[in-house]
């Protein structure tokens, strides 16, 4: 089967999200993780003073290999089929800044 190649075609471009009017003022979190990964988001008001919120997100997977947050991904020796959990944060731009980050002539 072709199942092995499907993942290569499953992607979303940064621009796809940032140009959607619905999300232009929102922070979007994209997660790419092995199947069977669980996502837990505790109540942000739990144990907080009125008017304060604490946002937390717990991701866990039995098949994930841990990679340290300090740069290099963990080597996969010993982790049988251990796929990493990737988290992508897309935040709204505070006013469009011109001249930072490359060409504007690619909208064709």
Coordinates of C-alpha atoms in Angstrom, one line a residue:
X1 CA 0.0 0.0 0.0
X2 CA 0.6 3.6 -0.3
X3 CA -0.1 4.3 3.4
X4 CA 3.6 5.1 4.1
X5 CA 3.5 8.1 1.7
X6 CA 0.3 9.7 3.0
X7 CA 2.0 11.6 5.8
X8 CA 4.2 13.3 3.2
X9 CA 1.2 15.0 1.8
X10 CA -0.5 16.0 5.1
X11 CA 0.7 19.5 5.8
X12 CA -0.6 23.1 6.3
X13 CA 1.4 26.1 5.4
X14 CA 2.0 28.9 7.9
X15 CA 0.5 31.3 5.3
X16 CA -2.7 29.1 5.0
X17 CA -3.5 29.8 8.6
X18 CA -2.4 33.4 8.9
X19 CA -4.4 34.5 5.9
X20 CA -7.7 33.0 7.1
X21 CA -9.9 35.9 8.5
X22 CA -11.3 33.6 11.2
X23 CA -7.9 33.1 12.7
X24 CA -6.2 36.4 12.1
X25 CA -6.5 37.5 15.7
X26 CA -6.2 34.1 17.2
X27 CA -3.3 32.0 18.4
X28 CA -3.4 28.6 16.7
X29 CA -1.7 25.5 18.0
X30 CA -0.9 22.8 15.5
X31 CA 0.0 19.3 16.8
X32 CA 1.6 16.5 14.8
X33 CA 1.8 13.3 16.8
X34 CA 1.7 9.6 16.6
X35 CA -1.8 7.9 16.6
X36 CA -2.9 7.1 20.1
X37 CA -1.5 10.4 21.5
X38 CA -3.7 12.0 24.2
X39 CA -4.2 15.7 24.7
X40 CA -5.4 17.0 28.1
X41 CA -6.3 20.6 28.8
X42 CA -7.1 21.3 32.4
X43 CA -9.7 24.0 33.4
X44 CA -7.8 27.3 33.2
X45 CA -9.7 28.7 36.1
X46 CA -9.0 25.8 38.5
X47 CA -7.2 27.0 41.6
X48 CA -6.8 30.5 40.3
X49 CA -7.9 33.9 41.7
X50 CA -10.9 35.4 40.0
X51 CA -9.9 37.1 36.8
X52 CA -6.7 35.0 36.4
X53 CA -6.3 32.0 34.2
X54 CA -3.6 29.5 33.7
X55 CA -3.5 27.7 30.4
X56 CA -1.8 24.3 30.3
X57 CA -1.7 21.5 27.8
X58 CA -0.5 17.9 28.4
X59 CA 0.4 15.7 25.5
X60 CA 1.4 12.1 26.0
X61 CA 2.1 9.2 23.7
X62 CA 3.3 5.7 24.3
X63 CA 5.1 5.7 21.0
X64 CA 6.9 9.1 21.3
X65 CA 10.6 9.4 21.8
X66 CA 11.5 12.3 24.0
X67 CA 13.5 15.1 22.5
X68 CA 15.2 17.6 24.7
X69 CA 14.0 21.2 24.2
X70 CA 17.6 22.4 24.0
X71 CA 18.2 21.9 20.3
X72 CA 19.2 18.5 18.9
X73 CA 16.5 15.9 18.7
X74 CA 17.0 12.8 20.7
X75 CA 18.6 9.9 18.9
X76 CA 16.1 7.2 18.1
X77 CA 18.2 4.2 19.2
X78 CA 16.2 2.0 21.5
X79 CA 13.0 3.8 20.8
X80 CA 11.2 1.3 18.6
X81 CA 9.2 3.3 16.1
X82 CA 9.3 6.3 18.5
X83 CA 7.8 9.2 16.7
X84 CA 8.2 12.7 18.2
X85 CA 5.3 14.9 19.1
X86 CA 5.6 18.2 17.2
X87 CA 3.8 21.3 18.5
X88 CA 3.6 24.4 16.3
X89 CA 2.5 27.8 17.6
X90 CA 1.1 30.3 15.1
X91 CA 0.5 33.7 16.7
X92 CA -1.2 36.8 15.2
X93 CA 1.3 39.4 14.0
X94 CA 1.2 42.6 15.9
X95 CA 0.8 44.9 12.9
X96 CA 2.2 43.8 9.6
X97 CA 5.9 44.5 9.5
X98 CA 7.3 45.2 6.1
X99 CA 10.9 44.2 5.2
X100 CA 11.2 41.4 7.8
X101 CA 11.4 37.9 6.5
X102 CA 11.6 37.9 2.8
X103 CA 10.0 38.3 -0.6
X104 CA 6.5 39.7 -1.1
X105 CA 6.3 38.8 -4.8
X106 CA 5.2 35.2 -4.5
X107 CA 1.4 35.7 -4.5
X108 CA 0.7 34.2 -7.9

